[in-house]
């Protein structure tokens, strides 16, 4: 199994083991070193860091549910962990479609902060949070994740495993439960979706300038400046999850978006906007009384903003608002992280 797509972009956070643990399981360090790879894979497949954490927790639970003899008989523990995580994600993607039919308003993937947002200003500059292990390359930006949401679960898994993580179709087939030829067709279909939505790349520095200009124009309620920054067919999608107020349907067209932005600035004059990296791209974070209440991601083509995704659901803002200890408490709360039952092949039943 190849891991070249996730090497070198962030420091690997490993779980230290006591000597006693090493005696019980000599392969513990090698097994735990796969955690970063599994988080990277699961987040791309599910669009949720919280769900990715649960998948990895479930994957390791299945590994240690086997006897030592069964584990020793597995030739490639990393490959086994990847197959199980991929199958759990595939099943969760199927059930997620049903859950999102009852979701209040629009659903947007969970935004991730830049690694520096976690390490900056902390003693020692280190953190053990899983967000630190998600590699921020072009396969993690919000526009890409939104396109993935339009795919079938099988398309998404086949495409991410092959095109992003470079697994051969023979191995993808074991996870998806189809033939290598069928997986090749799934990945090809997914690839066409990505190409159809792909806009010419705007240099990173230029994207940052445009987002900064948008922030300044919004704060100044400068209608002309806002209109000049937005594509005439710009779309704004907000995700409140039914927990906070947010527009329930996409806003389309520059005039409607500008009217909404100016109205929001007037109704919430105490909002503070900060320039931050969101999923590896220039974005904005809105704070109210020092608390993050919204994270905005942008899709920019040329010199115009084509899409804005505004995440307000507080459940999706935890990586921006709470430290690792609080996140662990939330993840382990009743109803969170409940492991599904599964069959011998590793599929949820």
Coordinates of C-alpha atoms in Angstrom, one line a residue:
X1 CA 0.0 0.0 0.0
X2 CA 1.4 3.4 -1.0
X3 CA 1.4 6.4 1.2
X4 CA 3.2 8.9 -0.9
X5 CA 0.3 11.3 -1.1
X6 CA 0.5 11.9 2.7
X7 CA 4.2 12.0 3.3
X8 CA 6.2 15.1 4.2
X9 CA 3.4 17.7 4.3
X10 CA 3.0 17.5 8.1
X11 CA 4.9 16.0 11.0
X12 CA 3.7 12.6 12.0
X13 CA 2.2 12.5 15.4
X14 CA 2.9 9.1 17.0
X15 CA 1.4 7.6 20.1
X16 CA 4.1 6.8 22.6
X17 CA 4.1 3.3 24.0
X18 CA 5.3 2.0 27.4
X19 CA 7.8 -0.8 27.4
X20 CA 5.2 -3.1 28.8
X21 CA 2.9 -2.4 25.8
X22 CA 5.8 -3.3 23.5
X23 CA 6.2 -6.6 25.2
X24 CA 2.5 -7.3 24.8
X25 CA 2.5 -6.3 21.2
X26 CA 5.9 -5.8 19.5
X27 CA 4.2 -4.3 16.4
X28 CA 2.4 -1.6 18.4
X29 CA 4.6 1.3 17.1
X30 CA 4.2 0.1 13.5
X31 CA 0.4 -0.3 13.9
X32 CA 0.0 3.2 15.5
X33 CA 2.1 4.8 12.9
X34 CA -0.7 4.0 10.4
X35 CA -3.0 6.4 12.3
X36 CA -2.1 9.4 10.3
X37 CA -2.7 7.6 7.0
X38 CA -6.1 6.4 8.3
X39 CA -7.2 9.9 9.4
X40 CA -6.1 11.3 6.1
X41 CA -8.1 8.7 4.2
X42 CA -11.2 8.8 6.4
X43 CA -11.5 12.6 6.4
X44 CA -11.4 12.7 2.6
X45 CA -14.0 10.0 2.3
X46 CA -16.4 11.3 4.9
X47 CA -15.8 15.1 5.0
X48 CA -15.9 15.1 8.8
X49 CA -12.9 15.0 11.1
X50 CA -15.2 13.8 14.0
X51 CA -16.4 10.8 11.9
X52 CA -12.9 10.1 10.7
X53 CA -11.7 9.9 14.3
X54 CA -14.5 7.4 15.0
X55 CA -13.6 5.3 12.0
X56 CA -10.0 5.1 13.1
X57 CA -11.1 4.2 16.6
X58 CA -13.3 1.5 15.3
X59 CA -10.6 0.2 13.0
X60 CA -8.1 -0.2 15.9
X61 CA -10.8 -1.8 18.0
X62 CA -11.3 -4.5 15.3
X63 CA -7.6 -5.0 15.1
X64 CA -7.3 -5.7 18.9
X65 CA -10.5 -7.7 18.9
X66 CA -8.5 -10.4 17.1
X67 CA -6.3 -12.8 19.0
X68 CA -2.5 -12.3 18.9
X69 CA -2.2 -15.3 16.6
X70 CA -4.7 -13.9 14.2
X71 CA -2.8 -10.5 14.1
X72 CA 0.5 -12.2 13.6
X73 CA -0.8 -14.1 10.6
X74 CA -1.6 -10.8 8.8
X75 CA 1.2 -10.2 6.3
X76 CA 0.5 -6.4 5.9
X77 CA -1.1 -4.9 9.1
X78 CA -1.2 -1.5 7.3
X79 CA -3.0 -2.9 4.4
X80 CA -5.5 -4.7 6.7
X81 CA -6.2 -1.4 8.6
X82 CA -6.7 0.5 5.4
X83 CA -9.1 -2.1 4.1
X84 CA -11.2 -2.1 7.3
X85 CA -11.2 1.7 7.5
X86 CA -12.2 1.9 3.8
X87 CA -15.1 -0.5 4.3
X88 CA -16.3 1.3 7.4
X89 CA -16.2 4.6 5.5
X90 CA -18.1 3.0 2.6
X91 CA -20.9 1.8 4.8
X92 CA -21.0 5.2 6.6
X93 CA -21.3 7.0 3.3
X94 CA -24.3 5.0 2.5
X95 CA -26.1 5.7 5.8
X96 CA -24.9 9.4 5.6
X97 CA -27.1 10.0 2.5
X98 CA -30.2 8.9 4.4
X99 CA -29.2 11.1 7.4
X100 CA -28.7 14.1 5.3
X101 CA -32.2 13.9 3.9
X102 CA -33.4 15.0 7.3
X103 CA -30.5 17.4 7.9
X104 CA -31.8 21.0 8.4
X105 CA -30.6 23.2 5.6
X106 CA -27.5 22.6 3.5
X107 CA -24.7 20.2 4.5
X108 CA -21.1 21.3 4.1
X109 CA -18.0 19.3 4.9
X110 CA -16.3 20.1 8.2
X111 CA -13.7 22.8 7.7
X112 CA -10.2 22.3 9.0
X113 CA -7.8 24.9 10.4
X114 CA -4.2 25.2 9.3
X115 CA -1.8 23.2 11.5
X116 CA -0.3 26.5 12.7
X117 CA -3.7 27.5 14.2
X118 CA -3.3 24.6 16.6
X119 CA 0.4 24.9 17.4
X120 CA 0.8 28.6 17.5
X121 CA 1.1 30.1 21.0
X122 CA 1.1 26.8 22.8
X123 CA 3.9 25.7 25.2
X124 CA 6.3 23.6 23.1
X125 CA 4.3 24.3 20.0
X126 CA 2.9 20.7 19.8
X127 CA -0.5 19.1 19.8
X128 CA -1.8 15.6 19.6
X129 CA -5.1 16.5 17.9
X130 CA -5.9 14.5 14.7
X131 CA -6.4 17.8 12.7
X132 CA -2.6 18.0 12.9
X133 CA -2.3 14.9 10.9
X134 CA -4.5 15.8 8.0
X135 CA -2.3 16.7 5.0
X136 CA -3.5 19.9 3.5
X137 CA -3.0 19.4 -0.3
X138 CA -5.4 20.2 -3.1
X139 CA -7.4 17.1 -2.4
X140 CA -8.6 18.6 0.9
X141 CA -9.8 22.1 -0.2
X142 CA -13.5 22.8 0.2
X143 CA -14.3 22.9 -3.5
X144 CA -12.9 19.4 -4.0
X145 CA -14.7 18.0 -1.0
X146 CA -18.0 19.5 -2.2
X147 CA -17.5 17.7 -5.6
X148 CA -16.9 14.5 -3.7
X149 CA -20.3 14.9 -2.1
X150 CA -22.0 14.6 -5.5
X151 CA -20.5 11.1 -6.1
X152 CA -21.9 7.8 -5.1
X153 CA -20.2 6.1 -2.1
X154 CA -18.5 3.6 -4.4
X155 CA -17.3 6.3 -6.8
X156 CA -15.9 8.3 -3.9
X157 CA -14.0 5.4 -2.3
X158 CA -12.6 4.2 -5.6
X159 CA -11.5 7.6 -6.7
X160 CA -9.9 8.7 -3.4
X161 CA -8.1 5.4 -2.9
X162 CA -6.7 5.2 -6.5
X163 CA -6.3 8.8 -7.7
X164 CA -5.4 10.5 -4.4
X165 CA -3.7 7.7 -2.4
X166 CA -2.4 5.7 -5.5
X167 CA -3.7 2.3 -4.4
X168 CA -3.9 -0.2 -7.4
X169 CA -7.4 -1.2 -8.5
X170 CA -6.8 -4.7 -7.4
X171 CA -6.6 -3.5 -3.8
X172 CA -9.4 -1.0 -4.2
X173 CA -11.6 -3.8 -5.4
X174 CA -11.1 -5.7 -2.1
X175 CA -12.4 -2.6 -0.2
X176 CA -15.3 -1.7 -2.5
X177 CA -16.4 -5.3 -3.1
X178 CA -16.4 -5.0 -6.9
X179 CA -14.1 -6.2 -9.7
X180 CA -10.9 -4.2 -10.5
X181 CA -12.5 -3.3 -13.9
X182 CA -15.6 -2.0 -12.2
X183 CA -13.5 0.1 -9.8
X184 CA -11.6 1.5 -12.8
X185 CA -14.9 2.6 -14.3
X186 CA -16.0 4.1 -10.9
X187 CA -12.8 6.2 -10.7
X188 CA -13.1 7.3 -14.3
X189 CA -16.7 8.5 -13.7
X190 CA -15.6 10.4 -10.5
X191 CA -12.6 11.9 -12.4
X192 CA -15.0 13.3 -15.0
X193 CA -17.0 15.0 -12.3
X194 CA -13.9 16.6 -10.8
X195 CA -12.7 17.8 -14.2
X196 CA -16.2 19.3 -15.1
X197 CA -16.1 21.4 -11.9
X198 CA -12.4 22.4 -12.1
X199 CA -11.7 26.1 -12.7
X200 CA -8.3 27.5 -13.8
X201 CA -6.1 27.8 -10.7
X202 CA -5.6 31.3 -9.2
X203 CA -2.1 31.8 -7.6
X204 CA -2.3 31.5 -3.8
X205 CA -1.1 35.0 -3.2
X206 CA -3.8 36.4 -5.5
X207 CA -6.5 34.3 -3.7
X208 CA -5.3 35.7 -0.4
X209 CA -5.5 39.3 -1.8
X210 CA -9.1 38.7 -3.0
X211 CA -10.3 37.2 0.3
X212 CA -8.7 40.1 2.2
X213 CA -10.4 42.6 -0.2
X214 CA -13.7 40.9 0.4
X215 CA -13.2 41.1 4.2
X216 CA -12.4 44.8 4.0
X217 CA -15.3 45.6 1.7
X218 CA -17.7 43.6 3.9
X219 CA -16.6 45.4 7.0
X220 CA -16.9 48.8 5.3
X221 CA -20.3 47.8 3.7
X222 CA -18.8 48.9 0.4
X223 CA -21.4 47.6 -2.1
X224 CA -19.5 48.6 -5.2
X225 CA -16.3 46.8 -4.0
X226 CA -18.2 43.7 -3.1
X227 CA -19.9 43.6 -6.5
X228 CA -16.5 43.9 -8.2
X229 CA -15.1 40.9 -6.2
X230 CA -18.0 38.5 -6.9
X231 CA -18.7 36.6 -10.0
X232 CA -22.1 37.5 -11.4
X233 CA -23.2 33.9 -10.8
X234 CA -21.7 33.6 -7.4
X235 CA -23.3 31.1 -5.0
X236 CA -23.3 31.2 -1.2
X237 CA -24.1 28.1 0.8
X238 CA -24.5 28.2 4.6
X239 CA -24.6 25.3 7.0
X240 CA -26.2 25.9 10.4
X241 CA -27.4 22.3 10.9
X242 CA -30.6 23.5 12.5
X243 CA -28.6 24.5 15.6
X244 CA -28.1 28.2 14.7
X245 CA -29.7 30.5 12.2
X246 CA -28.5 30.3 8.6
X247 CA -30.0 30.6 5.2
X248 CA -31.6 27.2 4.4
X249 CA -31.1 27.4 0.6
X250 CA -28.2 28.6 -1.6
X251 CA -28.0 32.3 -2.4
X252 CA -27.3 32.8 -6.1
X253 CA -26.2 35.9 -8.0
X254 CA -24.0 38.8 -7.0
X255 CA -26.9 41.2 -6.2
X256 CA -28.6 38.8 -3.7
X257 CA -25.3 37.8 -2.1
X258 CA -24.2 41.5 -1.6
X259 CA -27.6 42.4 -0.1
X260 CA -27.3 39.5 2.3
X261 CA -23.7 40.3 3.3
X262 CA -24.5 44.0 4.0
X263 CA -27.6 43.0 5.9
X264 CA -25.7 40.6 8.1
X265 CA -23.0 43.2 8.8
X266 CA -25.7 45.5 10.0
X267 CA -27.4 43.0 12.2
X268 CA -24.2 41.7 13.8
X269 CA -21.9 44.8 14.1
X270 CA -19.8 43.0 16.8
X271 CA -18.5 40.4 14.4
X272 CA -14.8 40.3 14.0
X273 CA -13.3 38.8 10.8
X274 CA -9.9 37.1 10.8
X275 CA -8.0 35.9 7.8
X276 CA -7.2 32.2 8.3
X277 CA -6.3 29.2 6.3
X278 CA -9.3 27.0 5.7
X279 CA -8.7 23.5 4.3
X280 CA -5.4 24.7 2.9
X281 CA -6.9 27.8 1.2
X282 CA -7.3 31.5 2.2
X283 CA -10.5 31.9 4.2
X284 CA -12.2 33.9 6.9
X285 CA -13.2 33.2 10.5
X286 CA -15.9 35.2 12.2
X287 CA -15.7 35.7 15.9
X288 CA -18.3 37.1 18.3
X289 CA -17.1 38.0 21.8
X290 CA -13.9 36.0 21.1
X291 CA -15.8 32.8 20.1
X292 CA -15.7 31.4 16.5
X293 CA -19.2 31.5 15.1
X294 CA -18.5 31.0 11.4
X295 CA -15.8 29.7 9.1
X296 CA -15.9 30.7 5.4
X297 CA -14.2 28.9 2.5
X298 CA -13.9 30.4 -0.9
X299 CA -13.7 29.1 -4.5
X300 CA -11.9 31.7 -6.7
X301 CA -11.6 31.7 -10.5
X302 CA -9.5 34.4 -12.0
X303 CA -10.1 37.6 -10.0
X304 CA -13.7 36.7 -8.9
X305 CA -15.2 34.7 -6.1
X306 CA -17.4 32.0 -7.5
X307 CA -18.5 30.1 -4.4
X308 CA -18.6 30.8 -0.7
X309 CA -19.2 28.1 1.9
X310 CA -20.2 29.4 5.4
X311 CA -20.1 26.9 8.1
X312 CA -22.1 27.9 11.3
X313 CA -23.0 24.5 12.7
X314 CA -21.2 24.6 16.1
X315 CA -20.6 20.9 16.0
X316 CA -18.4 21.5 12.9
X317 CA -16.5 24.4 14.5
X318 CA -15.0 22.4 17.3
X319 CA -11.5 22.2 15.7
X320 CA -11.6 26.0 15.7
X321 CA -13.0 26.6 19.2
X322 CA -11.8 23.9 21.5
X323 CA -8.6 22.2 22.5
X324 CA -7.8 18.5 22.1
X325 CA -9.0 17.6 25.7
X326 CA -12.5 19.1 25.0
X327 CA -12.7 17.4 21.6
X328 CA -12.0 14.0 23.3
X329 CA -14.7 14.7 25.8
X330 CA -17.2 15.5 23.1
X331 CA -16.2 12.5 21.0
X332 CA -16.6 10.1 24.0
X333 CA -19.9 11.6 25.1
X334 CA -23.0 9.3 25.0
X335 CA -24.1 8.8 21.4
X336 CA -20.7 9.7 20.0
X337 CA -18.2 7.1 18.9
X338 CA -20.7 4.2 19.3
X339 CA -19.2 1.3 17.5
X340 CA -21.5 -0.4 15.0
X341 CA -21.8 -4.2 14.9
X342 CA -19.9 -5.8 12.0
X343 CA -19.5 -9.1 10.3
X344 CA -16.3 -11.2 9.9
X345 CA -15.5 -9.3 6.6
X346 CA -15.3 -6.0 8.4
X347 CA -18.6 -4.6 7.1
X348 CA -21.1 -2.8 9.3
X349 CA -24.3 -4.8 9.8

